[in-house]
Every structure is written in structure tokens, then in C-alpha cells.
Short mmCIF file of C-alpha atoms in Angstrom, two decimals:
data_model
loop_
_atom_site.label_atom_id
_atom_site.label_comp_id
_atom_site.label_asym_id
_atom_site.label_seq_id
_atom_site.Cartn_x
_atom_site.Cartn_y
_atom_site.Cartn_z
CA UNK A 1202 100.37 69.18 87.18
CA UNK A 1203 100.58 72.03 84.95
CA UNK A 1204 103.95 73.69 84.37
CA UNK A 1205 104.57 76.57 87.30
CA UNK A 1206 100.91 75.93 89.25
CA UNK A 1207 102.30 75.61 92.42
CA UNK A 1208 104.52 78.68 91.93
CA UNK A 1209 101.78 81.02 89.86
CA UNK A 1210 100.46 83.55 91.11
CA UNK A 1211 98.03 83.47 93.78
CA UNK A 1212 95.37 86.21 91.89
CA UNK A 1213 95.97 87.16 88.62
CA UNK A 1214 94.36 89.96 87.94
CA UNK A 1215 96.88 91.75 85.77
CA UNK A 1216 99.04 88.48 84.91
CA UNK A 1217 97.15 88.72 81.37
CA UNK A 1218 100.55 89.01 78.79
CA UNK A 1219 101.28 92.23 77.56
CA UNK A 1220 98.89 94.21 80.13
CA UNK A 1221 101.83 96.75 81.52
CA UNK A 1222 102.95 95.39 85.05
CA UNK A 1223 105.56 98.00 86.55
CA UNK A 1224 105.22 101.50 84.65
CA UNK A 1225 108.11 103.96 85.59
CA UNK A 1226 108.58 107.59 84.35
CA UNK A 1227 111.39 109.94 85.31
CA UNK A 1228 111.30 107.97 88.76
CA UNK A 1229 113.62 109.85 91.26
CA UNK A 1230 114.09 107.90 94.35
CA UNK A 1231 116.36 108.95 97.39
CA UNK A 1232 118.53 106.39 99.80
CA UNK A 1233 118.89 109.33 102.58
CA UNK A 1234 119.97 112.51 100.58
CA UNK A 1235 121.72 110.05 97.96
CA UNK A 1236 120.07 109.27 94.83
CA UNK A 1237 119.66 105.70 94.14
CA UNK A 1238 117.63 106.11 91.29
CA UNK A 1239 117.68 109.57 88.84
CA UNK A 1240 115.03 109.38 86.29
CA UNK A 1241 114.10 106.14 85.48
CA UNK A 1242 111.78 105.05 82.37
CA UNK A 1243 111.03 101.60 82.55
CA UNK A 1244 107.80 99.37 80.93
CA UNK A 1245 107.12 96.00 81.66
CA UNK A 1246 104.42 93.45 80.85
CA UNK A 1247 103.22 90.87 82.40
CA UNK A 1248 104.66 87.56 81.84
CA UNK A 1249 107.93 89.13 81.42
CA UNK A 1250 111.68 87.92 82.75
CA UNK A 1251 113.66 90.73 83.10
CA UNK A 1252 117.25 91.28 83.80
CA UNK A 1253 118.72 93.92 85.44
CA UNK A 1254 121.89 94.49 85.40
CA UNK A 1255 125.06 97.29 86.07
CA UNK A 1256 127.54 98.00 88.21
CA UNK A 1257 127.81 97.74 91.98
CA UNK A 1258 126.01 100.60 93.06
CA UNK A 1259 123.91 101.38 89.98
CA UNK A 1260 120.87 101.36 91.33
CA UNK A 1261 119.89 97.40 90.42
CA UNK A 1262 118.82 96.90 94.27
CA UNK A 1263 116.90 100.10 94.48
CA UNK A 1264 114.92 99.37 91.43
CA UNK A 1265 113.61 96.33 93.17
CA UNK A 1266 112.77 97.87 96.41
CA UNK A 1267 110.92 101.10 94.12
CA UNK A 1268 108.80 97.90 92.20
CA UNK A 1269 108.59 96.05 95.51
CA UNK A 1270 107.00 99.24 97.15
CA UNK A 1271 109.69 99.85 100.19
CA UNK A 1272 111.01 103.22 98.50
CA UNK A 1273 109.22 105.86 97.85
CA UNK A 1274 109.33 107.62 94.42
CA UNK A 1275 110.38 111.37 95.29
CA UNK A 1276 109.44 112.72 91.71
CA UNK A 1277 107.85 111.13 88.26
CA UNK A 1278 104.99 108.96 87.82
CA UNK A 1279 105.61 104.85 89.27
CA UNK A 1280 102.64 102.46 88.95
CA UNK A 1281 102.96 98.83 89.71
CA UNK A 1282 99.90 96.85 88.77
CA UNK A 1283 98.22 100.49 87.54
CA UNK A 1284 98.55 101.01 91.77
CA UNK A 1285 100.19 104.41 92.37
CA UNK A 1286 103.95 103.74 94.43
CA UNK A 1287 103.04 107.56 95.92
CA UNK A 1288 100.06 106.37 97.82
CA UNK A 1289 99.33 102.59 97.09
CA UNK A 1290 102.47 101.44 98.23
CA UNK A 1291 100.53 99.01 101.24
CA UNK A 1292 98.12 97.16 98.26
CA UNK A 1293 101.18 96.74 96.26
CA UNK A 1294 103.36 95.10 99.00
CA UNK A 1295 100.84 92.24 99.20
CA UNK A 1296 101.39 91.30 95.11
CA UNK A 1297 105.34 91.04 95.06
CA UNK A 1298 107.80 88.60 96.15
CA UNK A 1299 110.63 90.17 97.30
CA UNK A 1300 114.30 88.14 97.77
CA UNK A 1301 116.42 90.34 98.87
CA UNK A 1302 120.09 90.15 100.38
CA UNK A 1303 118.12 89.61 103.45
CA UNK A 1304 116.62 86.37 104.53
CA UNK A 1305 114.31 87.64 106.60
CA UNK A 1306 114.64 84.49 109.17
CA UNK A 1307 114.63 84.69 112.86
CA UNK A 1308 117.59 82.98 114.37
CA UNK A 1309 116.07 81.13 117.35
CA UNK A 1310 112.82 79.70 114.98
CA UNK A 1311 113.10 76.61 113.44
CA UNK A 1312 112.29 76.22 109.66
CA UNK A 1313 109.24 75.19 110.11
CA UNK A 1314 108.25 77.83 112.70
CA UNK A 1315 109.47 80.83 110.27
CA UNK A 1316 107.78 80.01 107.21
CA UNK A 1317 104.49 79.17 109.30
CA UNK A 1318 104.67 82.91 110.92
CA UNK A 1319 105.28 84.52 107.12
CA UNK A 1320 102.40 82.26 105.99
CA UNK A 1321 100.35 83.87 108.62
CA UNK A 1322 101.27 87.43 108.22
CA UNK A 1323 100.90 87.74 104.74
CA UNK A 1324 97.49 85.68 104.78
CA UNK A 1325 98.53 82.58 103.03
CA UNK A 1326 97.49 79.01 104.41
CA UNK A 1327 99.93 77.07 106.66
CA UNK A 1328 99.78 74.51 104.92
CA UNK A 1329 101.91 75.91 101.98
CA UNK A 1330 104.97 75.89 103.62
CA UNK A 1331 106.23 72.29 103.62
CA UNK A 1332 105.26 72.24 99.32
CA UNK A 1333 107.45 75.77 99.41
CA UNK A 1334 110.22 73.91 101.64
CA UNK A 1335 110.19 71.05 99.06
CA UNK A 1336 110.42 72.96 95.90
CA UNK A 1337 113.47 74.30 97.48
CA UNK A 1338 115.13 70.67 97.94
CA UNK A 1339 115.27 71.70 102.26
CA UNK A 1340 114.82 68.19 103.60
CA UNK A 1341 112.40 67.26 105.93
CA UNK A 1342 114.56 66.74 108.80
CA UNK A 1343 115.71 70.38 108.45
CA UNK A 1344 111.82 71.81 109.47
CA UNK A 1345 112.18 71.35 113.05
CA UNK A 1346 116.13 72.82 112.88
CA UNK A 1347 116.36 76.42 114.28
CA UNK A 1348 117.60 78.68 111.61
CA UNK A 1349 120.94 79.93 113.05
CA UNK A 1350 121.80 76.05 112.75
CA UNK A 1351 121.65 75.80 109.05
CA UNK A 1352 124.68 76.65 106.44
CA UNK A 1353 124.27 79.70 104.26
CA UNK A 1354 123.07 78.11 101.37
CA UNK A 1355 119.99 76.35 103.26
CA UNK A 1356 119.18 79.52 105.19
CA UNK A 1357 119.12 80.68 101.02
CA UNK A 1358 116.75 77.74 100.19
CA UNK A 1359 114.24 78.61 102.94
CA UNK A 1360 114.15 81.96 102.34
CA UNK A 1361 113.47 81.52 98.51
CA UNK A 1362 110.62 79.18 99.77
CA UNK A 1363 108.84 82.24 101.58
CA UNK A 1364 108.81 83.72 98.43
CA UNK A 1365 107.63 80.51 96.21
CA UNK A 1366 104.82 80.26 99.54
CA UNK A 1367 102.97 83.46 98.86
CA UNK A 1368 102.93 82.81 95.22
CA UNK A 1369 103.25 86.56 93.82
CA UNK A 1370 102.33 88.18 90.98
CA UNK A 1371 105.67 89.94 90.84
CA UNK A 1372 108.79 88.49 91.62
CA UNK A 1373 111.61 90.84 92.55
CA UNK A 1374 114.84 88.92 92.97
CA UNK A 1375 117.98 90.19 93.56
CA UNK A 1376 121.07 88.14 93.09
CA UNK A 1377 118.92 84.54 93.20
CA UNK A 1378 121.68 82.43 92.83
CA UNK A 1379 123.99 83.87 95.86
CA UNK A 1380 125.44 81.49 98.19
CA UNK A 1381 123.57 78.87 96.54
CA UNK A 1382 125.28 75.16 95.10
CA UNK A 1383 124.54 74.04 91.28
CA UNK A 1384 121.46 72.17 92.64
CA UNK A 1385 120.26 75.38 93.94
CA UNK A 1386 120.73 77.44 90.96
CA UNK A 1387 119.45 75.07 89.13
CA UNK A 1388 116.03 74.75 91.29
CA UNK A 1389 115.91 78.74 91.00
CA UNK A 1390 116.26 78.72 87.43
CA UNK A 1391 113.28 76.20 86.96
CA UNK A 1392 111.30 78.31 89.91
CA UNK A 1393 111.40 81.63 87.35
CA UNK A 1394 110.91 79.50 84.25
CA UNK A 1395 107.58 78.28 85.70
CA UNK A 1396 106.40 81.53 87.19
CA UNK A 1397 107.01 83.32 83.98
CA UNK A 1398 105.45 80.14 82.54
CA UNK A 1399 102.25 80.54 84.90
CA UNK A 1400 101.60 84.60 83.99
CA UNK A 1401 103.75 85.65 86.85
CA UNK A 1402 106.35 88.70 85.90
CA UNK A 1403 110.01 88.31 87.36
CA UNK A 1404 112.23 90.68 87.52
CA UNK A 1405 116.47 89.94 88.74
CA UNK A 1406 119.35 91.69 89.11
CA UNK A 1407 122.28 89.61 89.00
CA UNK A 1408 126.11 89.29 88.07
CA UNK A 1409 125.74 86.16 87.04
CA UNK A 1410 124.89 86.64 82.96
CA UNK A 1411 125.94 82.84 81.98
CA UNK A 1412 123.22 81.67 84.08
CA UNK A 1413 120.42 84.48 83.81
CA UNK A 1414 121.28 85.67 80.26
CA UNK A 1415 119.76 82.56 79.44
CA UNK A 1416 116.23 83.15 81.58
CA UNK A 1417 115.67 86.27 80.48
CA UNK A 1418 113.65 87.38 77.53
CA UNK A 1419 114.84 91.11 78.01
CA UNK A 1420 117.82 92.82 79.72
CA UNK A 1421 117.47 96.20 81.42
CA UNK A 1422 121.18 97.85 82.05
CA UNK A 1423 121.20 100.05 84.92
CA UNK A 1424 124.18 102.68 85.43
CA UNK A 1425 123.91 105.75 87.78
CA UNK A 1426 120.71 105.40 88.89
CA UNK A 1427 119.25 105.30 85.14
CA UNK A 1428 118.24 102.82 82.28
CA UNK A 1429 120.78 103.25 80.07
CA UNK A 1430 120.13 100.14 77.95
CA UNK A 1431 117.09 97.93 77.22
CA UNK A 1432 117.69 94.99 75.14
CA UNK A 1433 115.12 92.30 74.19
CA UNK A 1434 116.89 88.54 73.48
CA UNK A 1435 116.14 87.12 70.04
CA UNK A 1436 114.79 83.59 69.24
CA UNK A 1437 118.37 82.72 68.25
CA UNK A 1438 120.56 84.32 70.84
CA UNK A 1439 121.07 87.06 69.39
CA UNK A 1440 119.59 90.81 71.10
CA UNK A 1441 117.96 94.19 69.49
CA UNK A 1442 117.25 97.28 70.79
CA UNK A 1443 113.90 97.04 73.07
CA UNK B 1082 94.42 94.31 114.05
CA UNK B 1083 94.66 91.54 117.47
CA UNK B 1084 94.93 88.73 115.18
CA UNK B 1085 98.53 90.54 113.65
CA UNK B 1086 99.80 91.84 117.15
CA UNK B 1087 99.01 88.32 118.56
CA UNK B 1088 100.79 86.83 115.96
CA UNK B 1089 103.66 88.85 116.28
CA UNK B 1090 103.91 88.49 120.35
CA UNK B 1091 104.02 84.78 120.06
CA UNK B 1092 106.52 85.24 117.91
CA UNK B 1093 109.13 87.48 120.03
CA UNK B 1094 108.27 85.38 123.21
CA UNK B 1095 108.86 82.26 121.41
CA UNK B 1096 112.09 83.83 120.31
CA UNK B 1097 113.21 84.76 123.89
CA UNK B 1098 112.06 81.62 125.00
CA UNK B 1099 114.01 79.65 122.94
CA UNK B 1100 117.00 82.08 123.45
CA UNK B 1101 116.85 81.78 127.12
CA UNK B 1102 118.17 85.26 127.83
CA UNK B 1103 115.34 86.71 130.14
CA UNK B 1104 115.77 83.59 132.34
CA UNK B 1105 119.78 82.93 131.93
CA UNK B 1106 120.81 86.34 131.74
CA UNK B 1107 118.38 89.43 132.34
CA UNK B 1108 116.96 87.76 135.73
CA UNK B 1109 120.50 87.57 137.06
CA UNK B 1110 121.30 91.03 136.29
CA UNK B 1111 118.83 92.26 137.57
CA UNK B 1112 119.11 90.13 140.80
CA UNK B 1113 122.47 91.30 140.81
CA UNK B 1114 121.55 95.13 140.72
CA UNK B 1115 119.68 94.69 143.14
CA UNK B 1116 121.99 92.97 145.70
CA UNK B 1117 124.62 95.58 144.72
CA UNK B 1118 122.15 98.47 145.55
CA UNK B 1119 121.34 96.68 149.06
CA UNK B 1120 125.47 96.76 149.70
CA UNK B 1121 125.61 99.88 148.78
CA UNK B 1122 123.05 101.41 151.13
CA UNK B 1123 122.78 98.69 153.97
CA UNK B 1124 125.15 100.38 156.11
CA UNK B 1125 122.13 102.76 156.64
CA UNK B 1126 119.01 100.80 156.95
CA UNK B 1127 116.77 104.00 156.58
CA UNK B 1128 117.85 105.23 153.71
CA UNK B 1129 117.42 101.58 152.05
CA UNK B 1130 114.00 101.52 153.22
CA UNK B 1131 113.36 104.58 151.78
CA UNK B 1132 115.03 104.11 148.46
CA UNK B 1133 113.61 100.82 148.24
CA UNK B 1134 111.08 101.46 145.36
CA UNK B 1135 113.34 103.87 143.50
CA UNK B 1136 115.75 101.35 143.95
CA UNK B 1137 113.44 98.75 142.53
CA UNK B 1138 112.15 100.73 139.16
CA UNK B 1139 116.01 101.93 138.19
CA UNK B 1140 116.42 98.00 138.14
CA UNK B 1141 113.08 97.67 135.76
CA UNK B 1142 113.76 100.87 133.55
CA UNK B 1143 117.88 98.98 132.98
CA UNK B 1144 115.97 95.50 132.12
CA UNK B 1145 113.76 97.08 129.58
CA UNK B 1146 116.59 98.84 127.70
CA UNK B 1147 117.99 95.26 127.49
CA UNK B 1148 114.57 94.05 126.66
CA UNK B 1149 114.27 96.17 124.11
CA UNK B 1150 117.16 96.26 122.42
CA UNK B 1151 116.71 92.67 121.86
CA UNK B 1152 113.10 93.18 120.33
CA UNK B 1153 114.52 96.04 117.80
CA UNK B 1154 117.48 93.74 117.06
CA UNK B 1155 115.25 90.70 116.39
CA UNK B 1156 113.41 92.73 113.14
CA UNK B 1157 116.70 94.77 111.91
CA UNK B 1158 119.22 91.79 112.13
CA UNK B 1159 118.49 90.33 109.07
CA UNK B 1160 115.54 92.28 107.42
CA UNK B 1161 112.35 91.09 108.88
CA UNK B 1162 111.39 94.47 109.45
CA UNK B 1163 110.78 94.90 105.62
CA UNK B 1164 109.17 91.68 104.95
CA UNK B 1165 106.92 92.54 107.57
CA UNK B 1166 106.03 95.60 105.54
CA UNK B 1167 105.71 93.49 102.64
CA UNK B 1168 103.28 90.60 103.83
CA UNK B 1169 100.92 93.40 105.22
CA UNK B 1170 101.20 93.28 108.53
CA UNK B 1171 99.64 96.48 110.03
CA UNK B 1172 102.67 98.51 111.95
CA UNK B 1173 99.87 99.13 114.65
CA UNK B 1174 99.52 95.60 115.16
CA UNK B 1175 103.67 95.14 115.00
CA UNK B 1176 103.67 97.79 117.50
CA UNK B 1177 101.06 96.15 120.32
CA UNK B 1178 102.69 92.66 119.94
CA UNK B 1179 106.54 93.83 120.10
CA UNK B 1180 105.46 95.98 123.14
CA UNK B 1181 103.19 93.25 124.44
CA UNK B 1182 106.17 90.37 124.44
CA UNK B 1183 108.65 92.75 126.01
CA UNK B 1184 106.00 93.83 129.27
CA UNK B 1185 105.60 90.20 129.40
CA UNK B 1186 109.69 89.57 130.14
CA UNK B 1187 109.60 92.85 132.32
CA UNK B 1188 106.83 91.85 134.39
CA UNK B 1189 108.69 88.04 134.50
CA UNK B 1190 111.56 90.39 135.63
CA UNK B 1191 109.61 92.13 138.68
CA UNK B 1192 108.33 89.16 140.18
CA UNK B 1193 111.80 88.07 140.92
CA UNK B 1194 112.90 91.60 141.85
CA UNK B 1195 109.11 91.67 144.38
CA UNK B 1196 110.98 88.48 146.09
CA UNK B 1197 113.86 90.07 146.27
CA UNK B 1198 113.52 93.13 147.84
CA UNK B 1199 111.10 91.07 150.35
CA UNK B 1200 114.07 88.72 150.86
CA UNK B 1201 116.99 91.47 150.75
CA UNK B 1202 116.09 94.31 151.88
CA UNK B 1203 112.86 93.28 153.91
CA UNK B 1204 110.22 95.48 152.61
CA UNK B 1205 106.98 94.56 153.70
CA UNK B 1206 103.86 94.94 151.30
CA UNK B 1207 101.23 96.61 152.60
CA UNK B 1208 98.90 97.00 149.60
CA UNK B 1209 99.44 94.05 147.59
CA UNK B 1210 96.47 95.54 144.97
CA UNK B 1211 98.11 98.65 144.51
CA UNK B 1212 101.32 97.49 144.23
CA UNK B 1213 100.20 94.71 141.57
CA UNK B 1214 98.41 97.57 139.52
CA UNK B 1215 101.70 99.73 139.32
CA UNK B 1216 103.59 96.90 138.11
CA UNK B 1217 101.03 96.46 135.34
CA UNK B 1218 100.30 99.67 134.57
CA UNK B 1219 104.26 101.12 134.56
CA UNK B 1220 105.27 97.79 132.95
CA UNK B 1221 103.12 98.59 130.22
CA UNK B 1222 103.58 102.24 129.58
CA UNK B 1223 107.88 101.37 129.95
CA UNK B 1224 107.31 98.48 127.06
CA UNK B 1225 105.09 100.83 124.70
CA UNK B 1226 107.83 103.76 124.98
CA UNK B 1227 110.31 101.10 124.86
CA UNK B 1228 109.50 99.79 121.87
CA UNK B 1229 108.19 102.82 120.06
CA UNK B 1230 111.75 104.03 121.08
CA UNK B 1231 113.35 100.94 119.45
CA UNK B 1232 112.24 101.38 115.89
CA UNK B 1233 113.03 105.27 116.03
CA UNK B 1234 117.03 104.44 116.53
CA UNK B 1235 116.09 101.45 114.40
CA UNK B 1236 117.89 102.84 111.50
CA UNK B 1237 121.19 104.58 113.36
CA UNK B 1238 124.08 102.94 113.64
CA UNK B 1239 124.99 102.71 117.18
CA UNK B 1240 121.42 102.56 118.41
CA UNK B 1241 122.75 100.30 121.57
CA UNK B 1242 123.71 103.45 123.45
CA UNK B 1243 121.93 106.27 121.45
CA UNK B 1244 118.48 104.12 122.78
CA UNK B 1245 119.57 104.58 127.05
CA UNK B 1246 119.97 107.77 126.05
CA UNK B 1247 116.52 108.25 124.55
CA UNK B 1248 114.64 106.05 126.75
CA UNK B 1249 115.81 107.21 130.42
CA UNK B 1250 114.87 110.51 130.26
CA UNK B 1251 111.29 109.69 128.71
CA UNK B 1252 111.07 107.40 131.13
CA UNK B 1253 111.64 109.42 134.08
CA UNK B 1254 107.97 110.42 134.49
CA UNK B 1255 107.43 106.50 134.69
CA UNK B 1256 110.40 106.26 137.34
CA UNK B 1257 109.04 109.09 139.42
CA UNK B 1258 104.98 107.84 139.57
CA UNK B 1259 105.96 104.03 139.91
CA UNK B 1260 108.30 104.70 142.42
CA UNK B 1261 105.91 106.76 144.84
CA UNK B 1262 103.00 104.39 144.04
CA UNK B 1263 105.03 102.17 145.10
CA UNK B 1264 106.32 103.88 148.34
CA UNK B 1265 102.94 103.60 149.38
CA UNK B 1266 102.45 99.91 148.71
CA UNK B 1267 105.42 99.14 150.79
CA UNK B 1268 104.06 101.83 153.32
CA UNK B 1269 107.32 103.45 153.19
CA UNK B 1270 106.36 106.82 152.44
CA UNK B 1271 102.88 108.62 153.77
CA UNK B 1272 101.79 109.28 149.72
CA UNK B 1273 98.61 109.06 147.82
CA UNK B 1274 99.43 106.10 145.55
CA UNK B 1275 96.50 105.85 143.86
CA UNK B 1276 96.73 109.15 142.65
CA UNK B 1277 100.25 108.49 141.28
CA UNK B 1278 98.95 105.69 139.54
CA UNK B 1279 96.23 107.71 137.66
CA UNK B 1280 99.28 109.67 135.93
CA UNK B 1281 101.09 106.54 135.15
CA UNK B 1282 97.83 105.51 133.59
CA UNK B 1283 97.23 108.48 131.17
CA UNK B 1284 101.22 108.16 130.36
CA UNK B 1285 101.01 105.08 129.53
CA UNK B 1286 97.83 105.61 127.23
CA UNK B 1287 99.08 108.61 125.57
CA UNK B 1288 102.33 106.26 124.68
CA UNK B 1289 100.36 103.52 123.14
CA UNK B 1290 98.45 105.82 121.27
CA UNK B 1291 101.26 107.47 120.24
CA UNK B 1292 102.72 104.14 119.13
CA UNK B 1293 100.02 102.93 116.94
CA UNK B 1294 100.03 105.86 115.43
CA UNK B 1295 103.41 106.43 114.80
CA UNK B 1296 105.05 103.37 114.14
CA UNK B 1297 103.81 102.73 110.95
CA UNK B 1298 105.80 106.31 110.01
CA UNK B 1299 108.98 104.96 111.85
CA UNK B 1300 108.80 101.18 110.25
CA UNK B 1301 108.73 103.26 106.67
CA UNK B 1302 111.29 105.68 107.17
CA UNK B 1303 113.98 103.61 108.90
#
């Protein structure tokens, strides 16, 4: 099997490299009255690992929701896939694969039941769930356990496989490695090497640079709600201005 | 659109199946409100009689703020409400199944409350049809205002008592047609039920209209 086919995305349609994925200009975006984001400018092309990171409270987490289509730019121009956030938020919800701090797992489901409802709502077939669930390392015997049973780094697992299930064109991940064990950062790490690998775009924030310094071609540094660095890595380790 | 709100019914009853609070918990109180009303007022049979139905639909309207504060808490707990958003679910479809799953539990609920104020306080039903139809109908229009109730407080931070305070007074046209609908089911009261039950009807259609419409607006904003 090809390297990343089971994680690739779904329809690529704008996975061609270099085509412009997420275009941001002078994005304002408001958490209530606060601004969690004040003037972003922010290109990226498909294919692309980017890292985001900054301070607690930066703006790293609103950046993904903004590209994930859950917040609504208030001023300046945001396109995701060339889809307007203003008014194409719904179409652009479909393409991304957002890991949040959330799992997004009900309780009193089992495993098996919870991944089989996302498959459903988002349209993907059933029968991508157990592949997801074994990407992940999440034993068999775990599918029929109800959720609230499992520790917090297997509830991690399964929601990372809900992702990997609907195979998206973007992934948005926000601190991928929390709560997880080396075996589970490791299995992340190889699940964004073989979507970039497969034309998919990823996109992280994270604290932890040893690990995602590494994965990422490009780091975006996020302070106040603004970009206020954009560094590309170098073939030998070294980075340059973007 | 039924394929989503199916989907998403299944889902919240499997939930409360599994969970076992209708049965173990929400049944009993509810039992237990109603053997507490029938101590309360059995020193004077007549007035029991008489406040038998109102008696009966304060009992419903405090099950359905349980019931749905359970299906609000089920989607904000740990962020399904935005993945929902995200996999494309259609919020009118979220809507229809969230309020579908909770008339199910309520209407659970008042068949055990039927027995018991046939067992307790010895109301006799004298039109079984129109009594069934105001269960269905109020049932209905409580879940849809309910729920459409559920995601507005969504978002506040002590939505377990700012949603009683929402939901009782919208309610109250629901109280006051299910109750004399249901005065003349039991025959207690010389009313038109039927007519009573046409309002309950347009109330509840105006709330699920008013749902599908506007719960897409509420599962953005909050």
C-alpha cells in the first residue's frame, strides 16, 4: 500500500501542491467581544505541515477553529479551499479534520458505537471505522467498551481515529500529542507524515517543538491574535524567513 | 433531512438507554411527585379530583426540564455539538431527533404517571382517545420548546437553573391547554377538550417550526 492511502484525503480537488489551501487577510475574528484573532495574513499550500505556535492565549486554537470553519471572520478576506469562511462556512466543514481539546465522544457509547454514528453523520462508510481504530493501536477488545470506561489516552486514540475515518483534506490539530504515551505520539507523527505524504495539508499548534519541529516544513508564530513570524525549515535544519 | 434526525434520535435514546436514568431515576421522581401531590391534597378529595390533570402536567413539564437538560448536556459535555457542525449534519435534522428522543422518555414518563393517578388518586378515564391525543400532542410541543430551549442556554454557564426559568413560563400555554383537555378526558371538568387540543396543536407547530428554523442560528452562535 502506498505511503498515507488510507489516511489521504477522501477528494482531492485542491490537494494539487502549491494550489493555495487556507488564504487569510487582515482576518479579525471575535471569541464574545474578545478578539482572538486581530488581523491575520496567512498563505498556505496544499501539501503543507504547518506549525503553529505562541503563547497560551495567542490565538493558536482560534486559528484552527477560523480554518476549520466554526468562527466566523468579523472583518478581512478568509478563503479555505477558494470557499469564502463569510458564507461557505457549511461546504468547508465537510473538507477538514478537526482534533480539538474536545473528543467529541459520548460517554454511555461504546467505541465502536461512536465512531459508527460520526461515520454516518459526516457521510463516510461504516466500515472505516475499525481500519481508523487500528491505525490508532485501540485494540479490538476496546470496540465494544463504552467510552467513559477507557483511560485518557485511549479516549485520545479514538478520537484521533474519527479524524483519520473521514480522511480530510485539511487537518487542523491542536495539541496532537496531549495525553498521549510515546507509542501514541509516535503513531500521530507517522499519521501527519503520510497525510502530508498523500496531498493532504496539516496544520498543528503545539508546545511540544522537539517532537513537531521535526514534522513541520514551516512554522507560523502566533502572538496576540497575529502572525508575527513565519519561518520555513531548511533541508539541513536550519530556518529562513518564509 | 429524516435520515440525520433519525440518526441522531437513535443516538440520544441509545444514550439514555444505556444510562438508565429515565427508568432508574426520572420514573421515580416523578412517581414520587405525584404521591406527594396526592398527600398533600387527599385530605380533600374534591379538590384532588379537580387538580388531578394540573397535577399530572406540573409532573410532565418538571420531567422534561430533567429530560432536557440531559439532551443539551449530552452535545456540550465534551464538544459534540461542534463536530456535529463539522460532519454536516443539518441543525434542522439535530433539532427533530434531540426533540424526538426526549418526547419519547416523556411520553415513557406519562404512561407511568396515567397508572398512577388511576391507582392513586382514582381518576377514571372517560375519553381514552382524547386523552391519548393530548399526551401526544403536548408531549411533543413540551420536547420541541424543550430542546430548542436547551441549545439557547447551551452556551451560559449555569444553564441548569437559567433553563426552569426559561422553559416554565413558555410552557405555561402547554400547562394550561393539556391540563383542561385533559379535565375533560377524566370527565372532571364540563370543558370542550377538543377545542383545547386544537391550540396545543398550532403551539406545538409554531415551536417546531420555530426550531428548525432557528437552531441552526443557536448551534452557531453558542
Amino acid at each position: 500500500m502506498p505511503r498515507g492511502s488510507d489516511v489521504g484525503p477522501a477528494v482531492s480537488t485542491d490537494s494539487v501542491p502549491g494550489v493555495c489551501v487556507v488564504r487569510l487577510n487582515a482576518v479579525v475574528a471575535l471569541l464574545g467581544r474578545f478578539p482572538a484573532l486581530a488581523g491575520v495574513d496567512l498563505d498556505i499550500s496544499a501539501g503543507e505541515v504547518v506549525l503553529v505556535q505562541g503563547p497560551n492565549g495567542a490565538g493558536k486554537s482560534s486559528l484552527l477553529r477560523l480554518c476549520a470553519g466554526l468562527l466566523r471572520p468579523e472583518s478581512g478576506r478568509a478563503e479555505v479551499f477558494g470557499l469564502d469562511l463569510a458564507t461557505a462556512r457549511s461546504a468547508v466543514r465537510r473538507r477538514v479534520g478537526l482534533l480539538g481539546h474536545d473528543t467529541a465522544l459520548y460517554d454511555e457509547l461504546t467505541v465502536e458505537e461512536n465512531l459508527n454514528f460520526w461515520a454516518a453523520a459526516s457521510r463516510v462508510d461504516r466500515s472505516a471505522a475499525v481500519p481508523a481504530l487500528d491505525r490508532l493501536g485501540v485494540s479490538h477488545r476496546l470496540h465494544d467498551v463504552v467510552v467513559s470506561k477507557l483511560s485518557a489516552g485511549q479516549r485520545r486514540r479514538v478520537a484521533i481515529a474519527a479524524v483519520v475515518m473521514r480522511r480530510p483534506e485539511l487537518w487542523l490539530l491542536d495539541e496532537p500529542h496531549a495525553g498521549l504515551d510515546q507509542s501514541g505520539r509516535d503513531l500521530v507523527d507517522e499519521l501527519v507524515i503520510d497525510a502530508a505524504a498523500a496531498g493532504a495539508t496539516v496544520i498543528m499548534a503545539s508546545h511540544e517543538l522537539d517532537r513537531t519541529l521535526d514534522l513541520a516544513g514551516r512554522t507560523v508564530v502566533v502572538a496576540g491574535g497575529m502572525v508575527v513570524a513565519d519561518r520555513v525549515q531548511s533541508g539541513e535544519g536550519g530556518i529562513h524567513a518564509h | 433531512m429524516l435520515t440525520d434526525a433519525r440518526l441522531v434520535a437513535a443516538k440520544d435514546l441509545r444514550i439514555e438507554l444505556r444510562s438508565r436514568v429515565t427508568v432508574s431515576q426520572v420514573v421515580p421522581f416523578a412517581g414520587l411527585v405525584l404521591v406527594l401531590f396526592g398527600f398533600a391534597l387527599d385530605a380533600n378529595r374534591p379538590t384532588l379530583d379537580l387538580a388531578t390533570s394540573g397535577l399530572f402536567w406540573v409532573t410532565v413539564l418538571f420531567v422534561a426540564i430533567m429530560a432536557v437538560q440531559r439532551s443539551t448536556a449530552v452535545e456540550t459535555t465534551d464538544g459534540a455539538r461542534r463536530a456535529l457542525l463539522l460532519a454536516g449534519v443539518e441543525p434542522g435534522a439535530v433539532f427533530i431527533g434531540k426533540a424526538v428522543a426526549v418526547a419519547v422518555q416523556l411520553l415513557t414518563v406519562e404512561v407511568v404517571l396515567v397508572g398512577g393517578i388511576v391507582v392513586f388518586y382514582g381518576a377514571s378515564i372517560e375519553e381514552p382517545f382524547l386523552l391519548a391525543s393530548t399526551c401526544l400532542v403536548a408531549t411533543i410541543g413540551i420536547a420541541a420548546t424543550g430542546t430548542l430551549l436547551g441549545a439557547l442556554v447551551a452556551g451560559v454557564r449555569a444553564r441548569e437553573t437559567v433553563l426552569p426559568i426559561l422553559m416554565l413560563p413558555v410552557l405555561a400555554p402547554v400547562l394550561l391547554g393539556a391540563t383542561r383537555a385533559f379535565d375533560d378526558a377524566l370527565g372532571s371538568v364540563a370543558v370542550n377538550g377538543w377545542s383545547w387540543l386544537a391550540m396545543l396543536t398550532g403551539f406545538t407547530a409554531i415551536n417546531i417550526a420555530l426550531g428548525v428554523l432557528a437552531y441552526g442560528v443557536l448551534l452557531e452562535e453558542t
